[in-house]
XYZ file of C-alpha atoms in Angstrom:
443
model
C 0.178 -0.002 0.186
C 1.430 3.907 -0.904
C -0.073 6.397 1.918
C 0.511 8.127 0.067
C -3.130 7.466 -2.151
C -4.654 7.252 1.057
C -5.200 10.949 1.230
C -5.226 12.669 5.203
C -8.924 13.385 7.036
C -7.166 17.379 6.824
C -6.608 17.232 3.124
C -9.192 19.592 0.705
C -11.321 18.511 -1.674
C -10.714 21.933 -3.589
C -7.934 23.976 -4.397
C -9.864 26.609 -5.853
C -10.669 28.844 -3.121
C -6.353 28.616 -1.871
C -5.932 31.408 -4.530
C -6.534 35.617 -4.765
C -9.185 37.363 -4.674
C -7.531 38.990 -8.110
C -7.589 36.164 -10.295
C -11.032 35.696 -10.459
C -11.937 39.554 -11.246
C -8.586 39.224 -13.766
C -10.535 36.357 -15.112
C -14.254 38.162 -15.923
C -12.254 40.946 -17.514
C -11.017 39.117 -20.046
C -13.630 36.883 -20.928
C -16.020 39.878 -21.345
C -12.861 41.580 -23.801
C -11.525 38.492 -25.967
C -8.178 38.055 -23.997
C -9.229 35.719 -21.658
C -8.356 32.594 -24.497
C -5.578 33.393 -25.414
C -2.358 31.676 -25.804
C -0.135 32.405 -22.761
C 2.855 31.564 -20.858
C 3.901 32.010 -17.557
C 6.905 31.313 -15.711
C 8.092 31.183 -11.865
C 11.703 31.830 -10.853
C 12.726 34.818 -8.684
C 15.199 37.576 -8.584
C 17.510 36.147 -6.321
C 18.562 34.069 -3.139
C 17.770 34.597 -0.078
C 21.145 36.722 1.376
C 24.347 34.833 1.662
C 22.495 31.794 0.521
C 24.717 29.739 -2.595
C 21.767 28.181 -4.369
C 18.648 26.999 -4.000
C 16.118 23.370 -4.064
C 13.429 23.093 -5.754
C 10.249 21.092 -3.079
C 7.151 21.116 -3.529
C 6.484 19.859 -7.670
C 5.196 16.734 -6.110
C 1.814 19.331 -4.575
C 1.842 21.344 -7.637
C 0.946 18.853 -9.457
C -1.271 17.191 -6.803
C -2.880 20.963 -6.686
C -2.981 21.720 -9.902
C -5.334 18.455 -10.468
C -7.535 18.868 -7.682
C -8.212 22.781 -8.705
C -12.290 23.044 -9.228
C -14.993 25.186 -9.024
C -17.645 22.928 -6.676
C -21.177 24.106 -5.872
C -20.032 25.569 -2.556
C -17.171 26.972 -3.756
C -19.526 28.674 -6.343
C -21.975 29.016 -3.863
C -20.332 31.124 -1.850
C -17.967 33.131 -4.957
C -22.153 33.576 -5.942
C -23.186 35.564 -2.523
C -19.882 37.600 -2.190
C -20.599 39.184 -5.691
C -16.993 38.174 -6.570
C -17.078 37.141 -9.929
C -19.771 37.398 -12.197
C -22.407 34.996 -13.026
C -20.473 34.146 -16.345
C -17.363 34.224 -15.267
C -19.368 31.436 -12.156
C -21.071 29.342 -15.611
C -16.779 29.107 -16.353
C -15.373 28.489 -13.846
C -17.152 25.882 -13.183
C -16.094 23.092 -15.264
C -12.911 24.428 -15.109
C -9.810 21.737 -15.824
C -6.884 22.819 -16.589
C -5.740 21.586 -20.262
C -2.187 23.575 -20.909
C 1.574 22.122 -20.279
C 3.624 22.677 -16.949
C 6.482 21.972 -17.425
C 9.621 22.449 -15.361
C 13.187 21.827 -13.807
C 12.399 18.081 -11.478
C 12.499 18.460 -8.047
C 15.409 17.921 -5.782
C 17.101 19.978 -8.671
C 19.075 23.371 -7.079
C 17.953 26.792 -9.235
C 19.734 29.569 -9.097
C 18.674 33.622 -10.002
C 16.732 33.713 -13.136
C 15.952 29.896 -13.038
C 12.840 29.524 -15.165
C 11.769 26.804 -12.333
C 8.200 26.320 -14.044
C 6.545 26.667 -16.614
C 2.560 26.669 -17.387
C 0.913 26.961 -20.794
C -2.085 27.523 -21.631
C -4.886 29.626 -22.668
C -4.660 32.650 -20.382
C -8.226 31.897 -18.372
C -7.304 28.975 -17.118
C -3.082 30.246 -15.907
C -3.684 33.263 -15.122
C -6.061 31.486 -11.537
C -2.714 29.722 -10.736
C -1.070 31.638 -9.543
C -1.888 32.113 -5.806
C -1.684 27.676 -5.067
C 2.125 27.392 -7.421
C 3.376 29.697 -5.165
C 2.288 29.289 -1.172
C 3.293 25.669 -2.078
C 7.067 26.869 -4.738
C 8.383 29.259 -1.942
C 6.510 26.996 1.752
C 8.888 23.881 0.127
C 11.937 25.143 -1.738
C 12.341 27.511 1.720
C 12.677 24.190 3.458
C 14.228 21.807 1.445
C 17.181 24.424 1.447
C 17.431 24.480 4.392
C 17.051 21.248 5.299
C 19.391 20.357 2.244
C 22.482 23.221 4.489
C 22.196 21.310 7.782
C 22.468 17.740 6.428
C 25.678 19.104 4.561
C 26.575 20.717 8.164
C 25.854 17.040 9.358
C 27.292 15.129 6.892
C 26.718 11.136 7.186
C 25.169 11.624 10.410
C 21.195 11.175 10.267
C 18.829 14.378 10.524
C 15.389 14.014 12.732
C 12.610 16.452 11.701
C 10.752 17.739 14.563
C 9.347 21.242 13.387
C 5.839 20.556 13.657
C 4.742 21.791 17.114
C 6.590 24.683 15.544
C 4.072 25.633 13.118
C 0.627 25.160 11.567
C -0.475 22.254 11.273
C -0.599 21.649 8.050
C 2.322 23.308 6.921
C 3.884 21.057 9.456
C 2.639 18.230 6.858
C 4.603 19.955 3.605
C 8.210 20.970 6.089
C 8.217 16.513 6.757
C 7.794 16.434 3.068
C 10.559 19.597 1.639
C 12.827 18.389 4.895
C 12.917 14.730 3.628
C 13.465 16.162 0.272
C 15.866 18.743 1.441
C 18.498 15.158 2.671
C 16.798 14.487 6.386
C 16.125 11.236 7.567
C 13.265 10.576 9.905
C 10.214 12.813 10.948
C 8.335 12.859 14.529
C 5.505 14.004 12.379
C 2.556 10.793 12.252
C 0.996 12.503 10.078
C 4.023 12.943 7.069
C 4.827 9.532 7.802
C 0.932 8.221 6.506
C 1.038 10.973 3.990
C 4.472 10.466 2.452
C 5.693 7.574 4.191
C 8.706 9.182 5.341
C 10.009 6.656 8.350
C 8.588 8.687 11.520
C 10.905 8.399 14.581
C 9.917 9.582 18.664
C 9.715 8.304 22.011
C 9.266 10.661 25.079
C 9.901 13.610 26.490
C 10.910 15.346 29.643
C 6.499 15.570 30.889
C 7.346 11.883 30.889
C 9.933 11.691 32.480
C 8.235 14.374 35.320
C 5.391 12.290 36.375
C 6.404 9.408 37.898
C 8.223 9.774 41.305
C 11.736 9.612 40.004
C 14.278 9.349 37.478
C 14.273 5.609 37.290
C 10.061 4.871 38.025
C 10.154 6.612 34.411
C 13.766 5.213 32.693
C 12.323 1.025 33.511
C 8.344 2.016 32.972
C 9.588 2.697 28.711
C 12.113 0.586 29.234
C 9.348 -2.139 29.581
C 7.385 -1.165 27.308
C 9.639 -0.456 24.130
C 12.828 -1.908 24.625
C 16.340 -1.793 24.672
C 16.702 -0.572 21.958
C 15.380 2.898 22.980
C 16.280 6.433 23.340
C 16.302 7.594 26.474
C 16.043 11.889 27.510
C 18.776 12.534 29.973
C 18.323 15.297 30.376
C 15.878 16.137 33.244
C 17.576 16.624 36.736
C 21.304 15.097 36.281
C 22.972 14.336 33.206
C 25.488 12.030 34.909
C 22.699 10.851 37.616
C 20.981 9.936 34.726
C 23.005 8.107 32.546
C 23.941 5.516 34.639
C 20.673 5.330 36.355
C 19.657 4.802 31.843
C 22.505 1.671 31.421
C 22.008 0.381 35.181
C 17.633 -0.063 34.435
C 18.257 -1.266 29.630
C 21.798 -2.543 30.437
C 24.625 -1.697 28.234
C 22.687 -2.622 24.540
C 21.017 0.565 25.504
C 20.430 2.300 21.818
C 20.251 6.181 22.754
C 20.256 8.850 25.066
C 18.994 12.151 23.658
C 20.419 15.752 25.715
C 18.145 18.649 24.918
C 20.183 20.723 27.082
C 23.101 23.131 27.484
C 26.206 23.388 26.146
C 26.221 20.808 23.835
C 29.608 20.344 22.849
C 30.443 20.017 26.262
C 28.066 17.981 27.060
C 28.173 15.587 24.602
C 31.856 15.270 25.021
C 31.117 14.063 29.161
C 28.178 11.661 28.093
C 30.662 9.189 25.718
C 32.944 8.943 28.015
C 30.573 7.993 30.191
C 28.380 5.497 27.792
C 31.663 4.219 27.196
C 33.447 3.410 30.596
C 29.874 2.357 32.071
C 30.016 -0.294 28.815
C 27.456 1.263 26.940
C 30.182 1.328 23.911
C 27.319 1.027 21.629
C 24.942 3.942 23.169
C 24.339 6.574 20.929
C 24.074 10.046 21.217
C 20.706 12.368 20.387
C 21.166 15.669 20.331
C 18.389 18.346 19.504
C 17.955 22.138 21.639
C 17.433 24.687 18.264
C 20.090 23.609 16.803
C 20.658 25.118 12.771
C 23.089 24.219 10.225
C 25.179 26.590 11.895
C 24.851 25.197 15.701
C 25.057 21.527 13.296
C 27.901 21.963 12.490
C 29.284 23.411 15.590
C 28.872 19.673 16.746
C 30.954 18.228 13.906
C 33.822 16.864 15.967
C 31.782 15.883 18.662
C 30.754 12.134 19.478
C 27.073 13.121 18.075
C 25.679 10.389 16.242
C 22.087 12.254 15.255
C 20.124 15.545 15.006
C 16.427 16.576 16.197
C 15.741 19.884 14.601
C 12.493 21.653 14.814
C 11.969 25.592 15.012
C 15.017 26.110 12.522
C 14.051 23.617 10.265
C 9.898 24.938 9.572
C 10.911 27.857 9.821
C 13.362 28.374 6.562
C 16.558 28.712 9.119
C 16.132 32.645 8.407
C 14.337 32.630 5.454
C 11.016 31.236 5.209
C 10.140 32.443 1.377
C 11.954 32.233 -1.609
C 10.653 35.368 -2.983
C 9.067 33.169 -5.384
C 7.115 34.604 -8.759
C 5.390 34.044 -11.235
C 4.891 36.193 -14.083
C 3.164 36.413 -17.957
C 6.401 35.580 -19.993
C 4.497 36.119 -23.642
C 1.396 34.948 -25.250
C -0.052 35.527 -28.529
C -0.691 38.326 -30.382
C -5.259 37.068 -30.404
C -7.262 34.891 -29.143
C -6.222 32.332 -33.165
C -4.461 29.755 -31.963
C -2.244 29.547 -34.628
C -1.566 33.749 -33.316
C 2.444 33.946 -32.855
C 3.998 34.183 -29.381
C 5.316 38.277 -28.611
C 7.434 37.845 -25.639
C 6.407 40.340 -22.204
C 7.942 41.870 -19.436
C 6.947 44.353 -16.754
C 9.128 47.021 -16.850
C 10.175 48.669 -14.093
C 13.015 50.456 -11.046
C 13.639 48.953 -7.756
C 14.807 45.438 -8.915
C 11.546 43.981 -10.456
C 11.975 43.284 -13.791
C 11.177 40.669 -15.772
C 13.160 39.056 -19.238
C 10.307 37.945 -21.697
C 10.322 34.755 -24.021
C 9.771 31.332 -22.992
C 12.413 30.610 -21.482
C 14.972 26.853 -22.046
C 17.571 26.364 -18.787
C 20.477 24.146 -18.961
C 23.535 23.491 -16.624
C 26.871 23.864 -18.183
C 29.686 21.804 -16.815
C 33.568 21.752 -16.751
C 35.735 18.298 -17.868
C 35.035 16.888 -14.301
C 31.279 17.575 -15.250
C 31.426 20.110 -11.861
C 28.765 22.927 -12.801
C 29.580 26.060 -13.485
C 26.924 27.887 -14.481
C 23.103 28.085 -15.305
C 22.560 28.999 -17.955
C 18.819 30.770 -19.668
C 17.747 30.814 -22.365
C 14.890 31.970 -25.032
C 15.844 30.923 -28.298
C 17.464 28.074 -29.954
C 19.535 25.534 -27.400
C 23.064 25.458 -28.598
C 24.571 22.792 -29.829
C 26.484 21.847 -27.036
C 23.734 21.629 -24.264
C 21.162 19.971 -26.271
C 21.848 16.882 -23.301
C 22.307 19.448 -20.165
C 18.379 20.752 -20.151
C 17.060 21.359 -16.695
C 12.930 21.910 -17.602
C 11.262 18.284 -18.167
C 7.476 17.837 -18.382
C 4.787 17.647 -16.018
C 1.700 18.101 -16.793
C 0.656 17.559 -20.856
C -2.825 18.274 -21.904
C -4.413 18.637 -18.200
C -2.541 15.369 -17.443
C 0.304 15.199 -14.357
C 3.205 12.611 -16.631
C 5.542 13.359 -14.079
C 4.511 12.027 -11.173
C 7.282 10.175 -8.936
C 8.236 8.535 -5.283
C 9.707 11.017 -3.283
C 12.584 8.901 -2.961
C 13.634 10.397 -6.299
C 13.362 13.441 -5.366
C 15.066 13.157 -2.346
C 18.001 11.483 -4.560
C 18.625 14.289 -7.167
C 18.847 16.687 -4.785
C 21.888 14.501 -3.792
C 22.991 14.361 -6.815
C 22.078 17.520 -7.629
C 23.781 19.073 -4.711
C 27.215 16.608 -5.036
C 27.643 18.276 -9.155
C 27.446 21.960 -7.367
C 31.220 23.513 -6.843
C 32.856 21.998 -2.911
C 31.567 26.021 -1.632
C 28.225 25.440 -2.624
C 28.550 24.133 1.401
C 30.321 26.605 3.041
C 27.686 27.515 5.767
C 29.517 31.272 5.410
C 27.879 33.682 3.346
C 28.470 34.611 -0.147
C 26.853 35.183 -3.686
C 25.160 31.947 -6.055
C 28.125 28.727 -6.440
C 27.301 29.382 -9.903
C 26.397 32.298 -12.104
C 23.342 32.490 -13.825
C 23.897 33.773 -17.968
C 21.305 34.632 -20.506
C 21.300 33.791 -24.004
C 19.281 34.924 -26.680
């Protein structure tokens, strides 16, 4: 059984109202003046990476495909729009049969991106494409921000596993999406059962300080946990005195104790002391898990510590200081008329303040050096140079309204690992810097 096929009780029957009011008023005006059916091309991109970041991570693509499939205006939604007088009856009639019938191309999930990368390209009539703007940006901005933070943390952690445990630090539905994005970015498991149910992500967890505190003493708490979960469990050892707790934990569980968790204090110092104590007690195979508001910098600072795994919550689900990627969804080309054979005309916003865009339907390729290391992100609107034909990044995700590129989450996770490995070594440095490779525009 694939858990992703089951859905969740928190799933919504339609994503149609995950949009802004003005998408529908634009639709109404376009239907009235005859521009609604003009063939159009919209692209998702970001003008810059979050300050100090060296690369971005595409995440949420699979959720975008689900959202497009479920973008339906059922009776209750149409009645809401009618009661609020959001749009007129002609528009309501059009929405009643709405189904996206166009094409979507994009960077596959897990791929890395840079400023100007055409992360997603949506093609169809103006009317059917413009409605998807808000929900597409909502998903990609959130999930890509989480995945980028996760990728930096995974790089800092090296081969040590990372546990996502941020559900209590964000909205309950965002927590499920965050777990998914973190898994793409390199985390190995989650504490969130909803994420495990919906996406098949491995779930883990044992006990909190409350379990120790509800017992008369720490020994009773450890005894109860080991009796229930076995000696391979993870015992939380910083409720009172850490050294005493470690001693008691080994006495209760034996030297086969699975792990101890440290959730406070000077983690570097405490981890060294706990490792020494465990080894002296004969529990040489007992692992040490650390939590306590970690981010990529804290993880990196523990690289030399005898730590076996990290649990990360708040900093992960908030994008480690960058909760959005500032992606935009812009019309870059449209037909000269509603005639299906009318040629596409490049269009672009021209403004001051760094909010300009580049018109034209774009392709993207990553140029690599002789050793296969990325050296430039090449984005163009004309013919693809022969030398880059085999390095194009966009793949077709939706064809004539049908999803054609749905894949297991593991595929996105593996792709990200490979994509990050193909970047220059400086990509994984935590020091602030510009994008690790430049974006080159060609026409």
